[in-house]
mmCIF file of C-alpha atoms in Angstrom:
data_model
loop_
_atom_site.group_PDB
_atom_site.id
_atom_site.type_symbol
_atom_site.label_atom_id
_atom_site.label_comp_id
_atom_site.label_asym_id
_atom_site.label_seq_id
_atom_site.Cartn_x
_atom_site.Cartn_y
_atom_site.Cartn_z
ATOM 1 C CA UNK A 6 29.810 55.304 0.659
ATOM 2 C CA UNK A 7 31.729 53.921 3.618
ATOM 3 C CA UNK A 8 28.945 54.879 5.985
ATOM 4 C CA UNK A 9 26.504 52.826 3.882
ATOM 5 C CA UNK A 10 28.701 49.731 4.077
ATOM 6 C CA UNK A 11 29.096 50.260 7.822
ATOM 7 C CA UNK A 12 25.339 50.517 8.129
ATOM 8 C CA UNK A 13 24.874 47.302 6.157
ATOM 9 C CA UNK A 14 27.360 45.518 8.395
ATOM 10 C CA UNK A 15 25.471 46.683 11.476
ATOM 11 C CA UNK A 16 22.092 45.688 9.998
ATOM 12 C CA UNK A 17 23.175 42.207 8.955
ATOM 13 C CA UNK A 18 25.736 41.380 11.616
ATOM 14 C CA UNK A 19 28.244 40.170 9.002
ATOM 15 C CA UNK A 20 31.912 40.788 9.830
ATOM 16 C CA UNK A 21 34.428 42.373 7.467
ATOM 17 C CA UNK A 22 36.312 39.059 7.418
ATOM 18 C CA UNK A 23 33.143 37.293 6.250
ATOM 19 C CA UNK A 24 32.732 39.916 3.542
ATOM 20 C CA UNK A 25 36.201 39.187 2.192
ATOM 21 C CA UNK A 26 35.487 35.457 2.152
ATOM 22 C CA UNK A 27 32.240 35.895 0.274
ATOM 23 C CA UNK A 28 33.795 38.341 -2.202
ATOM 24 C CA UNK A 29 36.093 35.586 -3.434
ATOM 25 C CA UNK A 30 33.073 33.708 -4.787
ATOM 26 C CA UNK A 31 32.912 35.704 -8.003
ATOM 27 C CA UNK A 32 31.016 33.097 -9.980
ATOM 28 C CA UNK A 33 28.248 32.926 -7.390
ATOM 29 C CA UNK A 34 28.095 36.747 -7.236
ATOM 30 C CA UNK A 35 27.320 36.928 -10.946
ATOM 31 C CA UNK A 36 24.507 34.339 -10.854
ATOM 32 C CA UNK A 37 20.903 35.341 -11.538
ATOM 33 C CA UNK A 38 19.613 33.901 -8.263
ATOM 34 C CA UNK A 39 22.281 35.838 -6.366
ATOM 35 C CA UNK A 40 21.325 39.144 -7.935
ATOM 36 C CA UNK A 41 17.621 38.503 -7.348
ATOM 37 C CA UNK A 42 18.394 37.976 -3.668
ATOM 38 C CA UNK A 43 20.246 41.293 -3.629
ATOM 39 C CA UNK A 44 17.306 43.078 -5.190
ATOM 40 C CA UNK A 45 15.110 41.748 -2.416
ATOM 41 C CA UNK A 46 17.683 42.803 0.182
ATOM 42 C CA UNK A 47 17.889 46.284 -1.322
ATOM 43 C CA UNK A 48 14.145 46.667 -0.920
ATOM 44 C CA UNK A 49 14.464 45.640 2.713
ATOM 45 C CA UNK A 50 17.156 48.273 3.253
ATOM 46 C CA UNK A 51 14.993 50.945 1.606
ATOM 47 C CA UNK A 52 12.336 50.291 4.220
ATOM 48 C CA UNK A 53 14.758 50.090 7.129
ATOM 49 C CA UNK A 54 16.858 53.155 6.370
ATOM 50 C CA UNK A 55 14.848 55.292 3.977
ATOM 51 C CA UNK A 56 17.897 55.442 1.726
ATOM 52 C CA UNK A 57 17.129 54.876 -1.960
ATOM 53 C CA UNK A 58 19.563 52.065 -2.787
ATOM 54 C CA UNK A 59 20.024 51.426 -6.511
ATOM 55 C CA UNK A 60 20.978 47.892 -7.535
ATOM 56 C CA UNK A 61 23.862 48.656 -9.834
ATOM 57 C CA UNK A 62 27.307 47.119 -10.213
ATOM 58 C CA UNK A 63 28.617 49.096 -7.271
ATOM 59 C CA UNK A 64 25.765 48.001 -5.069
ATOM 60 C CA UNK A 65 26.190 44.378 -6.092
ATOM 61 C CA UNK A 66 29.825 44.449 -5.083
ATOM 62 C CA UNK A 67 29.161 46.223 -1.810
ATOM 63 C CA UNK A 68 26.322 44.072 -0.486
ATOM 64 C CA UNK A 69 27.103 40.577 -1.765
ATOM 65 C CA UNK A 70 27.004 39.439 1.847
ATOM 66 C CA UNK A 71 23.203 39.787 1.683
ATOM 67 C CA UNK A 72 22.675 36.189 0.500
ATOM 68 C CA UNK A 73 24.215 34.648 3.569
ATOM 69 C CA UNK A 74 22.300 37.073 5.768
ATOM 70 C CA UNK A 75 18.899 35.806 4.597
ATOM 71 C CA UNK A 76 17.394 32.843 6.464
ATOM 72 C CA UNK A 77 16.707 29.688 4.402
ATOM 73 C CA UNK A 78 13.169 29.029 3.215
ATOM 74 C CA UNK A 79 11.803 25.490 2.732
ATOM 75 C CA UNK A 80 8.895 25.115 0.291
ATOM 76 C CA UNK A 81 8.676 21.376 -0.465
ATOM 77 C CA UNK A 82 10.372 17.993 -0.125
ATOM 78 C CA UNK A 83 10.451 15.113 -2.622
ATOM 79 C CA UNK A 84 9.642 12.362 -1.874
ATOM 80 C CA UNK A 85 7.273 13.477 0.850
ATOM 81 C CA UNK A 86 7.052 10.181 2.737
ATOM 82 C CA UNK A 87 8.982 7.023 3.577
ATOM 83 C CA UNK A 88 8.683 3.801 5.578
ATOM 84 C CA UNK A 89 10.445 3.519 8.918
ATOM 85 C CA UNK A 90 12.287 0.383 7.838
ATOM 86 C CA UNK A 91 15.178 1.890 5.860
ATOM 87 C CA UNK A 92 16.947 5.041 4.706
ATOM 88 C CA UNK A 93 15.391 7.243 2.031
ATOM 89 C CA UNK A 94 17.075 9.524 -0.485
ATOM 90 C CA UNK A 95 15.603 13.014 -0.767
ATOM 91 C CA UNK A 96 15.969 14.047 -4.392
ATOM 92 C CA UNK A 97 14.636 17.589 -4.141
ATOM 93 C CA UNK A 98 14.431 19.648 -0.967
ATOM 94 C CA UNK A 99 13.245 22.894 -2.529
ATOM 95 C CA UNK A 100 13.305 26.443 -1.228
ATOM 96 C CA UNK A 101 15.559 29.500 -1.216
ATOM 97 C CA UNK A 102 18.647 30.989 0.444
ATOM 98 C CA UNK A 103 20.407 27.643 0.903
ATOM 99 C CA UNK A 104 24.164 28.043 1.457
ATOM 100 C CA UNK A 105 26.992 25.528 1.032
ATOM 101 C CA UNK A 106 27.592 23.761 4.334
ATOM 102 C CA UNK A 107 23.905 23.820 5.343
ATOM 103 C CA UNK A 108 22.523 20.961 7.439
ATOM 104 C CA UNK A 109 19.071 19.355 7.292
ATOM 105 C CA UNK A 110 16.977 17.537 9.870
ATOM 106 C CA UNK A 111 13.511 16.141 10.567
ATOM 107 C CA UNK A 112 11.872 17.138 13.844
ATOM 108 C CA UNK A 113 8.771 15.949 15.677
ATOM 109 C CA UNK A 114 7.541 16.864 19.130
ATOM 110 C CA UNK A 115 8.593 14.255 21.672
ATOM 111 C CA UNK A 116 10.938 12.499 19.238
ATOM 112 C CA UNK A 117 14.701 12.608 18.658
ATOM 113 C CA UNK A 118 15.690 14.694 15.637
ATOM 114 C CA UNK A 119 16.642 12.780 12.494
ATOM 115 C CA UNK A 120 19.750 14.419 11.051
ATOM 116 C CA UNK A 121 20.301 14.097 7.317
ATOM 117 C CA UNK A 122 23.420 12.508 5.841
ATOM 118 C CA UNK A 123 25.060 13.100 2.468
ATOM 119 C CA UNK A 124 23.748 16.671 2.362
ATOM 120 C CA UNK A 125 24.500 18.374 -0.956
ATOM 121 C CA UNK A 126 23.540 21.997 -1.624
ATOM 122 C CA UNK A 127 22.987 21.788 -5.371
ATOM 123 C CA UNK A 128 22.168 25.493 -5.570
ATOM 124 C CA UNK A 129 20.524 28.151 -3.440
ATOM 125 C CA UNK A 130 17.114 26.572 -4.067
ATOM 126 C CA UNK A 131 17.840 22.833 -4.044
ATOM 127 C CA UNK A 132 19.299 20.351 -1.551
ATOM 128 C CA UNK A 133 19.651 16.570 -1.781
ATOM 129 C CA UNK A 134 20.242 14.364 1.263
ATOM 130 C CA UNK A 135 19.488 11.041 2.968
ATOM 131 C CA UNK A 136 17.386 10.330 6.070
ATOM 132 C CA UNK A 137 17.721 7.059 7.971
ATOM 133 C CA UNK A 138 14.112 6.417 9.016
ATOM 134 C CA UNK A 139 14.746 3.021 10.613
ATOM 135 C CA UNK A 140 12.633 2.781 13.763
ATOM 136 C CA UNK A 141 11.338 6.359 13.509
ATOM 137 C CA UNK A 142 7.907 7.179 14.901
ATOM 138 C CA UNK A 143 5.153 7.294 12.334
ATOM 139 C CA UNK A 144 3.337 10.501 11.494
ATOM 140 C CA UNK A 145 4.136 13.967 10.170
ATOM 141 C CA UNK A 146 7.580 15.493 10.727
ATOM 142 C CA UNK A 147 8.870 19.042 10.218
ATOM 143 C CA UNK A 148 11.753 19.668 7.781
ATOM 144 C CA UNK A 149 14.416 22.173 8.857
ATOM 145 C CA UNK A 150 17.392 23.622 6.967
ATOM 146 C CA UNK A 151 20.153 25.336 8.980
ATOM 147 C CA UNK A 152 22.709 27.512 7.200
ATOM 148 C CA UNK A 153 26.316 27.801 8.490
ATOM 149 C CA UNK A 154 25.446 31.145 10.139
ATOM 150 C CA UNK A 155 22.818 29.263 12.232
ATOM 151 C CA UNK A 156 19.915 30.934 10.471
ATOM 152 C CA UNK A 157 17.224 28.332 9.833
ATOM 153 C CA UNK A 158 13.954 27.759 8.055
ATOM 154 C CA UNK A 159 11.344 25.031 8.514
ATOM 155 C CA UNK A 160 8.350 23.569 6.729
ATOM 156 C CA UNK A 161 5.879 22.153 9.237
ATOM 157 C CA UNK A 162 4.344 18.685 8.819
ATOM 158 C CA UNK A 163 6.122 18.337 5.482
ATOM 159 C CA UNK A 164 7.316 14.729 5.651
ATOM 160 C CA UNK A 165 5.315 11.624 6.556
ATOM 161 C CA UNK A 166 6.957 8.595 8.172
ATOM 162 C CA UNK A 167 4.853 5.492 7.607
ATOM 163 C CA UNK A 168 4.820 1.958 8.955
ATOM 164 C CA UNK A 169 4.938 -1.043 6.600
ATOM 165 C CA UNK A 170 1.579 -2.600 5.771
ATOM 166 C CA UNK A 171 0.815 -5.935 7.467
ATOM 167 C CA UNK A 172 1.397 -9.123 5.519
ATOM 168 C CA UNK A 173 -0.287 -12.476 6.197
ATOM 169 C CA UNK A 174 1.475 -15.749 5.455
ATOM 170 C CA UNK A 175 -0.896 -18.318 6.993
ATOM 171 C CA UNK A 176 -3.812 -19.003 9.336
ATOM 172 C CA UNK A 177 -4.193 -22.081 11.524
ATOM 173 C CA UNK A 178 -6.532 -23.849 11.471
ATOM 174 C CA UNK A 179 -7.595 -22.836 7.990
ATOM 175 C CA UNK A 180 -11.132 -24.235 8.214
ATOM 176 C CA UNK A 181 -13.998 -24.769 10.618
ATOM 177 C CA UNK A 182 -17.597 -26.014 10.784
ATOM 178 C CA UNK A 183 -20.450 -23.538 10.924
ATOM 179 C CA UNK A 184 -21.890 -24.901 14.171
ATOM 180 C CA UNK A 185 -19.457 -23.245 16.612
ATOM 181 C CA UNK A 186 -16.806 -20.502 17.036
ATOM 182 C CA UNK A 187 -13.219 -21.325 16.094
ATOM 183 C CA UNK A 188 -9.924 -20.144 17.614
ATOM 184 C CA UNK A 189 -7.303 -19.206 15.021
ATOM 185 C CA UNK A 190 -3.675 -18.114 14.917
ATOM 186 C CA UNK A 191 -2.631 -15.685 12.175
ATOM 187 C CA UNK A 192 1.039 -15.560 11.129
ATOM 188 C CA UNK A 193 2.729 -12.839 9.107
ATOM 189 C CA UNK A 194 4.659 -9.617 9.636
ATOM 190 C CA UNK A 195 4.265 -5.925 10.542
ATOM 191 C CA UNK A 196 1.293 -6.515 12.860
ATOM 192 C CA UNK A 197 0.792 -3.506 15.170
ATOM 193 C CA UNK A 198 -0.943 -3.012 18.491
ATOM 194 C CA UNK A 199 -4.702 -2.514 18.198
ATOM 195 C CA UNK A 200 -4.770 -4.331 14.857
ATOM 196 C CA UNK A 201 -8.093 -5.830 13.811
ATOM 197 C CA UNK A 202 -8.777 -9.133 12.040
ATOM 198 C CA UNK A 203 -11.746 -10.077 9.868
ATOM 199 C CA UNK A 204 -13.025 -12.653 7.380
ATOM 200 C CA UNK A 205 -14.503 -11.443 4.082
ATOM 201 C CA UNK A 206 -16.523 -13.103 1.337
ATOM 202 C CA UNK A 207 -18.208 -11.527 -1.672
ATOM 203 C CA UNK A 208 -21.912 -11.088 -0.994
ATOM 204 C CA UNK A 209 -21.503 -11.609 2.756
ATOM 205 C CA UNK A 210 -21.026 -9.186 5.637
ATOM 206 C CA UNK A 211 -17.545 -8.955 7.148
ATOM 207 C CA UNK A 212 -16.955 -11.289 10.100
ATOM 208 C CA UNK A 213 -14.782 -9.509 12.682
ATOM 209 C CA UNK A 214 -12.532 -11.501 14.977
ATOM 210 C CA UNK A 215 -13.042 -11.161 18.735
ATOM 211 C CA UNK A 216 -10.658 -11.551 21.689
ATOM 212 C CA UNK A 217 -7.854 -10.328 19.407
ATOM 213 C CA UNK A 218 -4.383 -10.638 20.955
ATOM 214 C CA UNK A 219 -1.304 -9.181 19.243
ATOM 215 C CA UNK A 220 1.191 -11.770 20.468
ATOM 216 C CA UNK A 221 4.012 -10.191 18.456
ATOM 217 C CA UNK A 222 4.565 -8.300 15.226
ATOM 218 C CA UNK A 223 4.344 -11.675 13.461
ATOM 219 C CA UNK A 224 1.529 -13.438 15.328
ATOM 220 C CA UNK A 225 -2.105 -12.694 16.197
ATOM 221 C CA UNK A 226 -4.661 -14.912 17.909
ATOM 222 C CA UNK A 227 -8.424 -14.363 17.781
ATOM 223 C CA UNK A 228 -11.826 -16.058 17.683
ATOM 224 C CA UNK A 229 -14.200 -16.166 14.722
ATOM 225 C CA UNK A 230 -17.814 -17.008 15.504
ATOM 226 C CA UNK A 231 -18.702 -18.812 12.277
ATOM 227 C CA UNK A 232 -21.935 -20.268 13.647
ATOM 228 C CA UNK A 233 -24.510 -20.236 10.865
ATOM 229 C CA UNK A 234 -22.190 -18.459 8.428
ATOM 230 C CA UNK A 235 -22.274 -19.197 4.719
ATOM 231 C CA UNK A 236 -20.087 -22.181 3.792
ATOM 232 C CA UNK A 237 -17.260 -21.581 1.371
ATOM 233 C CA UNK A 238 -13.865 -19.948 1.043
ATOM 234 C CA UNK A 239 -13.294 -16.640 2.847
ATOM 235 C CA UNK A 240 -10.458 -14.107 2.657
ATOM 236 C CA UNK A 241 -8.691 -12.982 5.842
ATOM 237 C CA UNK A 242 -7.630 -9.358 6.419
ATOM 238 C CA UNK A 243 -5.526 -7.687 9.124
ATOM 239 C CA UNK A 244 -6.019 -3.927 9.552
ATOM 240 C CA UNK A 245 -3.386 -2.022 11.543
ATOM 241 C CA UNK A 246 -4.112 1.033 13.694
ATOM 242 C CA UNK A 247 -2.867 3.298 10.868
ATOM 243 C CA UNK A 248 -5.543 1.816 8.553
ATOM 244 C CA UNK A 249 -2.998 -0.041 6.434
ATOM 245 C CA UNK A 250 -4.134 -3.579 5.728
ATOM 246 C CA UNK A 251 -2.994 -6.901 4.341
ATOM 247 C CA UNK A 252 -5.156 -9.703 2.948
ATOM 248 C CA UNK A 253 -4.616 -13.416 2.418
ATOM 249 C CA UNK A 254 -7.005 -14.562 -0.304
ATOM 250 C CA UNK A 255 -8.922 -17.828 0.159
ATOM 251 C CA UNK A 256 -7.414 -18.163 3.616
ATOM 252 C CA UNK A 257 -10.240 -19.798 5.559
ATOM 253 C CA UNK A 258 -12.908 -22.365 4.676
ATOM 254 C CA UNK A 259 -16.263 -22.541 6.453
ATOM 255 C CA UNK A 260 -18.032 -25.912 6.191
ATOM 256 C CA UNK A 261 -21.459 -27.132 7.259
ATOM 257 C CA UNK A 262 -21.982 -30.425 9.076
ATOM 258 C CA UNK A 263 -24.621 -31.492 6.553
ATOM 259 C CA UNK A 264 -23.826 -31.826 2.861
ATOM 260 C CA UNK A 265 -26.068 -29.895 0.480
ATOM 261 C CA UNK A 266 -25.873 -27.528 -2.469
ATOM 262 C CA UNK A 267 -25.377 -23.880 -1.555
ATOM 263 C CA UNK A 268 -25.672 -22.813 -5.211
ATOM 264 C CA UNK A 269 -27.579 -24.558 -8.036
ATOM 265 C CA UNK A 270 -26.014 -26.574 -10.834
ATOM 266 C CA UNK A 271 -25.578 -24.299 -13.875
ATOM 267 C CA UNK A 272 -23.812 -24.242 -17.223
ATOM 268 C CA UNK A 273 -22.077 -21.007 -18.213
ATOM 269 C CA UNK A 274 -23.122 -21.573 -21.851
ATOM 270 C CA UNK A 275 -26.594 -22.912 -22.449
ATOM 271 C CA UNK A 276 -27.221 -23.711 -25.239
ATOM 272 C CA UNK A 277 -23.650 -24.835 -25.792
ATOM 273 C CA UNK A 278 -21.800 -25.315 -29.084
ATOM 274 C CA UNK A 279 -18.630 -27.398 -28.502
ATOM 275 C CA UNK A 280 -17.158 -26.089 -31.761
ATOM 276 C CA UNK A 281 -16.963 -22.621 -30.194
ATOM 277 C CA UNK A 282 -14.973 -23.567 -27.099
ATOM 278 C CA UNK A 283 -15.735 -24.924 -23.639
ATOM 279 C CA UNK A 284 -18.405 -24.385 -21.008
ATOM 280 C CA UNK A 285 -18.168 -24.287 -17.226
ATOM 281 C CA UNK A 286 -20.454 -26.263 -14.926
ATOM 282 C CA UNK A 287 -20.795 -24.526 -11.550
ATOM 283 C CA UNK A 288 -22.360 -25.437 -8.205
ATOM 284 C CA UNK A 289 -21.842 -24.733 -4.505
ATOM 285 C CA UNK A 290 -21.197 -27.211 -1.687
ATOM 286 C CA UNK A 291 -21.833 -26.792 2.027
ATOM 287 C CA UNK A 292 -18.668 -28.724 2.891
ATOM 288 C CA UNK A 293 -15.876 -30.786 1.339
ATOM 289 C CA UNK A 294 -16.976 -34.094 -0.159
ATOM 290 C CA UNK A 295 -16.117 -36.693 -2.786
ATOM 291 C CA UNK A 296 -18.128 -35.556 -5.790
ATOM 292 C CA UNK A 297 -18.837 -37.018 -9.214
ATOM 293 C CA UNK A 298 -20.345 -35.013 -12.051
ATOM 294 C CA UNK A 299 -22.207 -37.169 -14.606
ATOM 295 C CA UNK A 300 -23.641 -36.234 -17.997
ATOM 296 C CA UNK A 301 -26.527 -38.319 -19.405
ATOM 297 C CA UNK A 302 -28.267 -38.213 -22.773
ATOM 298 C CA UNK A 303 -32.066 -38.409 -23.088
ATOM 299 C CA UNK A 304 -31.863 -42.199 -23.288
ATOM 300 C CA UNK A 305 -30.277 -42.291 -19.834
ATOM 301 C CA UNK A 306 -26.837 -43.262 -21.130
ATOM 302 C CA UNK A 307 -23.839 -41.804 -19.332
ATOM 303 C CA UNK A 308 -21.635 -40.005 -21.882
ATOM 304 C CA UNK A 309 -19.205 -38.127 -19.594
ATOM 305 C CA UNK A 310 -17.940 -38.254 -16.001
ATOM 306 C CA UNK A 311 -15.737 -36.057 -13.766
ATOM 307 C CA UNK A 312 -14.547 -37.226 -10.320
ATOM 308 C CA UNK A 313 -13.419 -34.694 -7.685
ATOM 309 C CA UNK A 314 -11.822 -35.897 -4.426
ATOM 310 C CA UNK A 315 -12.910 -34.157 -1.237
ATOM 311 C CA UNK A 316 -11.247 -30.744 -0.893
ATOM 312 C CA UNK A 317 -10.206 -30.503 -4.544
ATOM 313 C CA UNK A 318 -11.718 -28.392 -7.317
ATOM 314 C CA UNK A 319 -15.229 -29.759 -7.674
ATOM 315 C CA UNK A 320 -15.307 -31.289 -4.195
ATOM 316 C CA UNK A 321 -14.734 -28.423 -1.799
ATOM 317 C CA UNK A 322 -16.968 -26.186 0.293
ATOM 318 C CA UNK A 323 -18.065 -23.083 -1.572
ATOM 319 C CA UNK A 324 -18.238 -22.459 -5.296
ATOM 320 C CA UNK A 325 -16.930 -25.150 -7.639
ATOM 321 C CA UNK A 326 -16.266 -24.832 -11.370
ATOM 322 C CA UNK A 327 -15.825 -27.792 -13.728
ATOM 323 C CA UNK A 328 -14.749 -27.204 -17.333
ATOM 324 C CA UNK A 329 -16.299 -29.386 -20.042
ATOM 325 C CA UNK A 330 -15.170 -29.289 -23.662
ATOM 326 C CA UNK A 331 -18.174 -31.103 -25.110
ATOM 327 C CA UNK A 332 -16.152 -34.269 -25.671
ATOM 328 C CA UNK A 333 -17.606 -37.526 -24.357
ATOM 329 C CA UNK A 334 -15.867 -40.277 -22.481
ATOM 330 C CA UNK A 335 -15.496 -41.962 -25.862
ATOM 331 C CA UNK A 336 -13.267 -39.106 -27.145
ATOM 332 C CA UNK A 337 -15.830 -37.705 -29.570
ATOM 333 C CA UNK A 338 -18.023 -34.601 -29.616
ATOM 334 C CA UNK A 339 -21.509 -35.055 -28.202
ATOM 335 C CA UNK A 340 -24.428 -35.053 -30.596
ATOM 336 C CA UNK A 341 -27.058 -32.346 -30.821
ATOM 337 C CA UNK A 342 -29.686 -32.691 -28.108
ATOM 338 C CA UNK A 343 -30.501 -32.151 -24.447
ATOM 339 C CA UNK A 344 -28.246 -33.612 -21.754
ATOM 340 C CA UNK A 345 -28.769 -33.949 -18.008
ATOM 341 C CA UNK A 346 -26.016 -33.025 -15.527
ATOM 342 C CA UNK A 347 -26.016 -34.857 -12.187
ATOM 343 C CA UNK A 348 -23.885 -33.721 -9.225
ATOM 344 C CA UNK A 349 -23.494 -36.748 -6.966
ATOM 345 C CA UNK A 350 -21.877 -37.100 -3.523
ATOM 346 C CA UNK A 351 -20.124 -40.399 -2.740
ATOM 347 C CA UNK A 352 -19.817 -41.060 0.997
ATOM 348 C CA UNK A 353 -19.772 -44.237 3.088
ATOM 349 C CA UNK A 354 -20.146 -46.413 0.024
ATOM 350 C CA UNK A 355 -23.365 -44.649 -0.952
ATOM 351 C CA UNK A 356 -24.205 -42.142 -3.668
ATOM 352 C CA UNK A 357 -26.512 -39.165 -3.156
ATOM 353 C CA UNK A 358 -27.695 -36.878 -5.945
ATOM 354 C CA UNK A 359 -27.280 -33.308 -4.737
ATOM 355 C CA UNK A 360 -28.562 -31.528 -7.826
ATOM 356 C CA UNK A 361 -29.396 -31.692 -11.541
ATOM 357 C CA UNK A 362 -29.401 -29.395 -14.535
ATOM 358 C CA UNK A 363 -29.936 -29.518 -18.319
ATOM 359 C CA UNK A 364 -27.564 -28.500 -21.114
ATOM 360 C CA UNK A 365 -28.742 -28.057 -24.697
ATOM 361 C CA UNK A 366 -26.118 -28.954 -27.313
ATOM 362 C CA UNK A 367 -26.242 -27.120 -30.646
ATOM 363 C CA UNK A 368 -23.996 -27.061 -33.703
#
C-alpha cells in the first residue's frame, strides 16, 4: 500500500507534511462533499494508473489530500452586477473545491485587479466577500478564486460593473418661443461623455439637442431648434453612452408668439350630472396668457367664472384642465339645461374669445 500512497504524492505534488496537516481535519474528512470529491479523484487515478482504486474507509484515509489538490471551480456569482460608486457584498460565490484561506478577485483586460475583502469560505461550494467597485471601469469582469496552493479557477464575464444612471435637476432657460432655436444648460449628475439630450412630448417626435457639450459630469449645454414645434410642456431626457437615461418631466415649455387654441374646448363629461361628481374642462394654449373661463346659460347670464393668471393651471402653454363641480357663482347647483363655455384671453386691457363649447346639464 505504501507504493500507492507514494504514487498519489507524486501525482498530486502534496508533501507528507501537508498530508499530516489535512489529516487533522477529521470533521471535514467525514463530510459528504469531501467524500464525493474523493470519488471523483479515485476515478481520475483509475484512468492515470490503471489501478482499480476502491473508495472504502482505507482509501478515504489515504487520499484525503485529494480535495486540496483539485483546482477551484466557479459557477456563478450573486449579485451579478454593481455600480462603480460603492462597495458591494457578494452573498453567494458558488462553485466547488473552495478551501479555507482562498482569495477572490475581479479581473478585466487593461484594468487593475479588484481584490475582494472579507472573504469567507462558507463551505467547499460557497464563498462570501466584498468588492470595492468605486471608480472601476464599467463592463464585464472575470471572477477568479485562488486556493492557498495557488490553484485557481475563473468564470469569464461573470460580473458586470455599471455606471449610475444620469439624473437631471434643472434646465435653464426652461422655456422658449417656437420661432427660433434656443440654447440651454442642463444641470444634474452622472453625465458621461458622448451623452445625448432630447425633448419629448406625447404625440410628437423626439427633438434631439445639437452642439451637445459635456461640460462636466453635472452640466451639459446644447441647442434645441424649436422652430415651428408644437407649443406646450415637454420632458427632457439625457441618455448616456451606456444607454442608461434620466428624465425630468415637464422640464421645458415651448410657446408660440401668437395666442391661439392648440386643442379645442371640451368637457370630460357631457352630458354632466353634478350629483355624480365633477367634470373637467380642457383646452390647449399656444403660449402663456391670462385666461378666464366663463359659463353662460341660454339666456346669456354668466353663472360661473374661473380666472387663471398667465403661466398657472388654465393659463399656460400646452394642455390645461379646469375642474368644475357644477356649482354656480351663487353657491348652488346649476339647473338642467344647456350651458356655453367661453375661454377668454385678457391682454392689454382687452378680452379675446379663443374658443367655445357646450355642456348639457342633467339630473
